[in-house]
Coordinates of C-alpha atoms in Angstrom, one line a residue:
X1 CA -115.1 -28.8 141.7
X2 CA -112.6 -28.6 139.0
X3 CA -114.4 -28.4 135.4
X4 CA -113.5 -29.2 131.7
X5 CA -115.1 -29.7 128.5
X6 CA -114.7 -33.4 127.2
X7 CA -114.9 -33.5 123.1
X8 CA -117.8 -34.9 121.3
X9 CA -116.0 -37.7 119.7
X10 CA -113.5 -40.3 121.1
X11 CA -110.7 -40.6 118.4
X12 CA -107.6 -43.1 118.3
X13 CA -105.3 -40.2 119.5
X14 CA -107.6 -40.3 122.7
X15 CA -106.8 -43.8 123.6
X16 CA -104.6 -44.1 126.4
X17 CA -103.5 -47.0 128.6
X18 CA -102.6 -45.9 132.2
X19 CA -100.0 -47.3 134.4
X20 CA -101.6 -49.7 136.8
X21 CA -101.2 -47.4 139.8
X22 CA -102.8 -44.3 137.6
X23 CA -105.6 -46.6 136.6
X24 CA -106.3 -47.5 140.3
X25 CA -106.3 -43.7 141.2
X26 CA -108.4 -43.0 138.1
X27 CA -111.3 -45.8 138.6
X28 CA -111.4 -44.9 142.4
X29 CA -112.0 -41.2 141.8
X30 CA -114.9 -42.3 139.1
X31 CA -116.3 -44.2 141.7
X32 CA -116.2 -41.3 144.0
X33 CA -117.5 -39.0 141.7
X34 CA -120.4 -41.0 140.2
X35 CA -123.9 -40.8 141.4
X36 CA -125.8 -44.2 142.5
X37 CA -127.8 -43.8 139.4
X38 CA -124.6 -43.4 137.2
X39 CA -123.4 -46.6 138.4
X40 CA -126.5 -48.4 137.9
X41 CA -126.6 -47.3 134.2
X42 CA -123.3 -49.2 133.6
X43 CA -124.7 -52.6 134.7
X44 CA -126.5 -53.4 131.6
X45 CA -127.2 -52.4 128.0
X46 CA -129.1 -49.4 126.9
X47 CA -131.2 -48.0 124.2
X48 CA -129.1 -45.8 121.5
X49 CA -129.7 -42.2 121.7
X50 CA -132.1 -40.7 119.1
X51 CA -130.1 -39.7 115.8
X52 CA -127.7 -42.1 116.1
X53 CA -128.6 -43.9 113.1
X54 CA -128.9 -47.6 112.3
X55 CA -125.4 -49.1 112.3
X56 CA -126.2 -52.9 113.0
X57 CA -124.3 -53.2 116.3
X58 CA -125.0 -55.7 118.9
X59 CA -125.2 -53.6 122.1
X60 CA -125.0 -50.3 123.5
X61 CA -124.0 -48.4 126.7
X62 CA -124.2 -44.5 127.1
X63 CA -121.2 -44.2 129.3
X64 CA -120.8 -41.3 131.7
X65 CA -120.1 -38.4 129.6
X66 CA -120.0 -35.7 132.2
X67 CA -116.9 -37.6 133.7
X68 CA -115.3 -38.3 130.4
X69 CA -116.5 -42.0 130.2
X70 CA -117.1 -42.6 126.5
X71 CA -120.2 -44.7 125.1
X72 CA -119.7 -48.4 124.4
X73 CA -120.6 -49.7 120.9
X74 CA -120.4 -53.6 120.4
X75 CA -120.2 -55.7 117.4
X76 CA -120.6 -59.3 117.2
X77 CA -118.3 -61.7 115.7
X78 CA -116.4 -64.1 115.5
X79 CA -115.3 -63.9 111.9
X80 CA -114.9 -60.3 111.5
X81 CA -117.5 -58.2 112.5
X82 CA -121.3 -58.7 112.0
X83 CA -123.3 -55.4 111.0
X84 CA -125.2 -53.7 108.2
X85 CA -122.0 -52.0 106.6
X86 CA -119.5 -53.7 104.2
X87 CA -116.6 -55.3 106.0
X88 CA -114.1 -58.2 105.1
X89 CA -115.5 -61.5 105.0
X90 CA -113.0 -63.3 107.0
X91 CA -112.8 -67.2 106.9
X92 CA -114.6 -69.2 109.6
X93 CA -112.6 -69.7 112.8
X94 CA -112.6 -73.4 112.1
X95 CA -110.4 -72.8 109.1
X96 CA -108.2 -70.2 110.9
X97 CA -107.5 -73.1 113.6
X98 CA -106.6 -75.5 110.9
X99 CA -103.5 -73.4 110.0
X100 CA -102.0 -73.7 113.4
X101 CA -100.5 -70.2 112.8
X102 CA -100.5 -67.7 115.7
X103 CA -99.4 -64.8 113.3
X104 CA -102.4 -65.5 111.1
X105 CA -104.8 -65.4 114.5
X106 CA -103.1 -62.1 115.4
X107 CA -103.9 -60.6 111.9
X108 CA -107.4 -62.1 112.0
X109 CA -108.0 -60.0 115.4
X110 CA -106.4 -57.1 113.9
X111 CA -108.5 -57.0 110.9
X112 CA -111.6 -57.5 113.0
X113 CA -110.6 -54.8 115.6
X114 CA -109.7 -52.2 113.0
X115 CA -113.0 -52.6 111.2
X116 CA -115.0 -52.6 114.4
X117 CA -113.4 -49.2 115.1
X118 CA -114.1 -47.9 111.6
X119 CA -117.9 -48.7 112.1
X120 CA -117.7 -46.8 115.5
X121 CA -117.3 -49.9 117.6
X122 CA -115.0 -50.3 120.7
X123 CA -116.0 -53.7 121.8
X124 CA -115.7 -56.8 119.7
X125 CA -117.8 -59.9 120.9
X126 CA -115.1 -62.4 120.1
X127 CA -113.2 -64.5 119.7
X128 CA -115.4 -67.6 120.4
X129 CA -112.9 -70.1 122.4
X130 CA -115.4 -72.9 123.2
X131 CA -114.0 -76.5 122.4
X132 CA -115.5 -78.6 119.7
X133 CA -116.9 -81.5 121.5
X134 CA -119.8 -82.5 119.5
X135 CA -120.3 -82.7 115.6
X136 CA -123.8 -81.7 115.9
X137 CA -123.4 -78.3 117.6
X138 CA -124.6 -75.5 115.2
X139 CA -121.6 -73.2 116.1
X140 CA -118.8 -75.4 115.6
X141 CA -117.6 -73.4 112.6
X142 CA -117.2 -70.3 114.9
X143 CA -114.8 -72.3 117.0
X144 CA -111.1 -73.1 116.1
X145 CA -110.7 -76.8 117.2
X146 CA -111.5 -79.7 119.3
X147 CA -108.0 -79.4 120.8
X148 CA -108.0 -77.2 123.9
X149 CA -104.1 -76.4 123.4
X150 CA -104.5 -75.2 120.0
X151 CA -107.6 -73.1 120.9
X152 CA -105.5 -71.6 123.6
X153 CA -102.7 -70.5 121.5
X154 CA -104.8 -69.2 118.6
X155 CA -107.3 -67.7 121.0
X156 CA -104.6 -65.8 122.8
X157 CA -103.0 -64.6 119.5
X158 CA -106.2 -63.3 118.4
X159 CA -107.0 -61.5 121.5
X160 CA -103.8 -59.6 121.2
X161 CA -104.7 -58.8 117.9
X162 CA -107.9 -57.2 119.0
X163 CA -106.7 -55.6 122.2
X164 CA -103.6 -54.0 120.7
X165 CA -105.6 -52.3 118.1
X166 CA -108.0 -50.3 120.2
X167 CA -110.7 -52.7 120.7
X168 CA -111.8 -54.7 123.6
X169 CA -112.0 -58.4 123.0
X170 CA -115.0 -60.1 124.7
X171 CA -114.1 -63.9 124.8
X172 CA -116.9 -66.2 124.5
X173 CA -118.9 -68.3 125.9
X174 CA -117.4 -69.3 129.2
X175 CA -117.6 -72.2 129.5
X176 CA -118.4 -75.7 128.4
X177 CA -121.0 -74.0 125.9
X178 CA -121.3 -76.7 123.3
X179 CA -122.5 -79.7 125.2
X180 CA -126.2 -78.6 125.2
X181 CA -127.0 -79.3 121.6
X182 CA -128.6 -76.9 119.3
X183 CA -131.6 -75.8 121.1
X184 CA -131.1 -72.9 123.5
X185 CA -134.6 -73.0 124.8
X186 CA -134.0 -76.0 127.0
X187 CA -130.7 -74.8 128.6
X188 CA -129.9 -78.2 129.9
X189 CA -127.2 -78.6 132.3
X190 CA -124.2 -81.1 132.6
X191 CA -121.9 -82.4 135.3
X192 CA -118.4 -81.7 134.6
X193 CA -115.4 -82.9 136.9
X194 CA -112.8 -80.5 137.9
X195 CA -109.9 -81.8 135.8
X196 CA -111.9 -81.8 132.6
X197 CA -113.3 -78.3 133.4
X198 CA -109.9 -76.9 133.9
X199 CA -107.7 -78.8 131.4
X200 CA -110.3 -78.8 128.6
X201 CA -112.8 -76.1 128.8
X202 CA -111.1 -73.5 130.8
X203 CA -107.8 -73.6 129.1
X204 CA -108.5 -71.2 126.1
X205 CA -110.2 -68.7 128.4
X206 CA -107.3 -68.9 130.9
X207 CA -104.8 -68.0 127.9
X208 CA -107.0 -65.1 126.8
X209 CA -107.1 -63.6 130.1
X210 CA -103.3 -64.1 130.3
X211 CA -103.4 -62.3 126.7
X212 CA -105.1 -59.4 128.0
X213 CA -108.7 -59.8 127.1
X214 CA -110.8 -57.0 128.8
X215 CA -114.1 -58.9 128.8
X216 CA -115.5 -62.5 129.2
X217 CA -119.0 -63.4 128.1
X218 CA -120.8 -66.3 129.9
X219 CA -122.2 -69.3 128.3
X220 CA -126.1 -70.0 128.4
X221 CA -125.8 -73.5 130.1
X222 CA -125.7 -74.8 133.2
X223 CA -122.5 -76.5 135.0
X224 CA -123.0 -78.8 137.9
X225 CA -126.5 -77.4 138.7
X226 CA -125.9 -73.6 138.4
X227 CA -126.2 -71.3 135.3
X228 CA -123.1 -69.9 134.2
X229 CA -124.3 -66.4 134.6
X230 CA -124.9 -66.9 138.3
X231 CA -121.9 -69.6 139.0
X232 CA -119.8 -68.4 141.8
X233 CA -117.1 -71.0 141.3
X234 CA -116.6 -70.0 137.7
X235 CA -117.2 -66.4 137.7
X236 CA -115.5 -65.6 141.1
X237 CA -113.5 -68.5 142.1
X238 CA -111.7 -69.3 138.7
X239 CA -112.0 -66.2 136.9
X240 CA -111.0 -63.6 139.5
X241 CA -109.3 -65.4 142.4
X242 CA -107.4 -68.1 140.4
X243 CA -106.7 -66.1 137.2
X244 CA -106.5 -62.7 138.6
X245 CA -108.9 -61.3 135.7
X246 CA -109.9 -57.8 136.6
X247 CA -112.1 -56.8 133.6
X248 CA -115.8 -57.2 133.1
X249 CA -118.1 -60.3 132.9
X250 CA -120.6 -59.6 130.4
X251 CA -124.0 -62.0 130.0
X252 CA -124.7 -63.5 126.5
X253 CA -128.0 -62.0 125.3
X254 CA -131.0 -63.2 127.5
X255 CA -128.9 -65.8 129.5
X256 CA -129.5 -64.3 132.9
X257 CA -132.2 -66.4 135.0
X258 CA -131.7 -64.7 138.6
X259 CA -130.0 -61.9 140.4
X260 CA -126.4 -62.5 139.9
X261 CA -124.5 -59.2 140.7
X262 CA -123.2 -60.7 143.8
X263 CA -122.1 -64.1 142.1
X264 CA -119.7 -62.4 139.7
X265 CA -121.8 -61.2 136.7
X266 CA -121.1 -57.5 136.2
X267 CA -123.0 -56.5 132.9
X268 CA -126.5 -57.9 132.0
X269 CA -127.1 -57.6 128.0
X270 CA -128.8 -56.6 125.9
X271 CA -130.8 -54.8 128.6
X272 CA -130.6 -55.0 132.4
X273 CA -133.8 -57.1 133.7
X274 CA -132.7 -58.8 136.8
X275 CA -130.1 -56.0 137.4
X276 CA -132.5 -53.2 136.7
X277 CA -132.1 -49.9 138.7
X278 CA -135.2 -50.6 140.7
X279 CA -134.3 -53.9 141.6
X280 CA -130.5 -53.1 142.6
X281 CA -131.8 -50.2 144.5
X282 CA -134.2 -52.3 146.6
X283 CA -131.5 -54.7 147.5
X284 CA -129.1 -52.0 148.5
X285 CA -131.9 -50.4 150.6
X286 CA -132.7 -53.8 152.4
X287 CA -129.0 -54.5 152.9
X288 CA -129.4 -57.6 150.7
X289 CA -126.5 -56.0 148.4
X290 CA -123.8 -54.0 149.6
X291 CA -122.3 -50.7 148.1
X292 CA -119.1 -52.6 148.0
X293 CA -120.4 -55.3 145.6
X294 CA -122.1 -52.6 143.5
X295 CA -118.9 -50.6 143.2
X296 CA -116.9 -53.7 142.5
X297 CA -118.9 -54.6 139.5
X298 CA -118.5 -50.9 138.1
X299 CA -114.9 -51.2 138.9
X300 CA -114.6 -54.3 136.5
X301 CA -116.7 -52.8 133.8
X302 CA -114.3 -49.7 133.7
X303 CA -111.4 -51.6 134.0
X304 CA -112.5 -53.6 131.0
X305 CA -112.9 -50.3 129.1
X306 CA -109.5 -49.3 130.3
X307 CA -107.8 -52.3 129.0
X308 CA -107.5 -50.6 125.5
X309 CA -107.4 -47.0 126.6
X310 CA -111.0 -46.1 126.6
X311 CA -110.6 -44.4 129.8
X312 CA -108.0 -41.8 128.3
X313 CA -110.3 -38.7 128.4
X314 CA -111.0 -38.9 132.1
X315 CA -108.9 -36.3 133.9
X316 CA -107.7 -36.0 137.5
X317 CA -107.3 -32.8 139.0
X318 CA -104.1 -31.8 141.5
X319 CA -106.1 -33.4 144.3
X320 CA -106.9 -36.6 142.5
X321 CA -110.4 -35.9 141.6
X322 CA -112.3 -36.3 138.4
X323 CA -112.5 -33.0 136.3
X324 CA -116.4 -32.7 135.4
X325 CA -118.2 -31.1 132.6
X326 CA -121.4 -30.0 134.3
X327 CA -124.7 -30.3 132.4
X328 CA -123.0 -32.7 130.0
X329 CA -125.6 -35.4 128.7
X330 CA -124.6 -36.3 125.1
X331 CA -122.5 -39.4 125.0
X332 CA -119.0 -39.2 123.8

């Protein structure tokens, strides 16, 4: 086993976007090197390590420090970043949308990304690409427009502004999230025909995936009888098969209602409940869940990180295997 010593801190100089063929070898080698416990640890959020201090972030993951995979620190959006530190008070996205200016959307994303990174963040839970449909929805201010084409153009530009400045854009809430009113406790569902689903609600997300978004967050609601967090048609059929999305699918906080690792959900936030280590292990042991499905979810999570170079520290030796720092437990 070839060994190395990974640094204590990931800096911008360490961000390295690998060529597709190099990334494929790197992720495959990581999957070979990971223990089952390490793979399971990536399926949900985690408690931050002692001594990290309060930074007001929204979510956290330890990473796999002995293999060079850094911690993940998430900040909420969508108007800049939400935390306990002083940041730029960007205008609400609805005002941004009213400009019809792609360059301003890119600048909006760039500001949010650079301030997210300055606060030790590397995932931004934004932009919000829902399409305004009801004047009563309390998050209309966080959306850009009632026009799906405008949302797609502005959203794609904002995604580029985030991703090109070293932070993973997590586009939300996939999809038709604003049809259920202002009371999240009831989670009502709705029937959406195929044409409306694709042309209105999915259009901005498809553009965001094309612009390089590394992560997609599911909506709380049901569509055509199934919660989006466990909706195979959306998460596997549309996102993966039709659009070729390779990054991570993340749950909105508390939006998971059943085991969904085999239905297209990769990461349960803020903590794994339905995807806890014990539940996943039992399914693996019984044969209800395949190792291939588990590895697929971990691959998506790693690919999402790699979309901005967060696997730049990971080293391959001459035989194509991961260099390991034995005994390393402190997150990078």
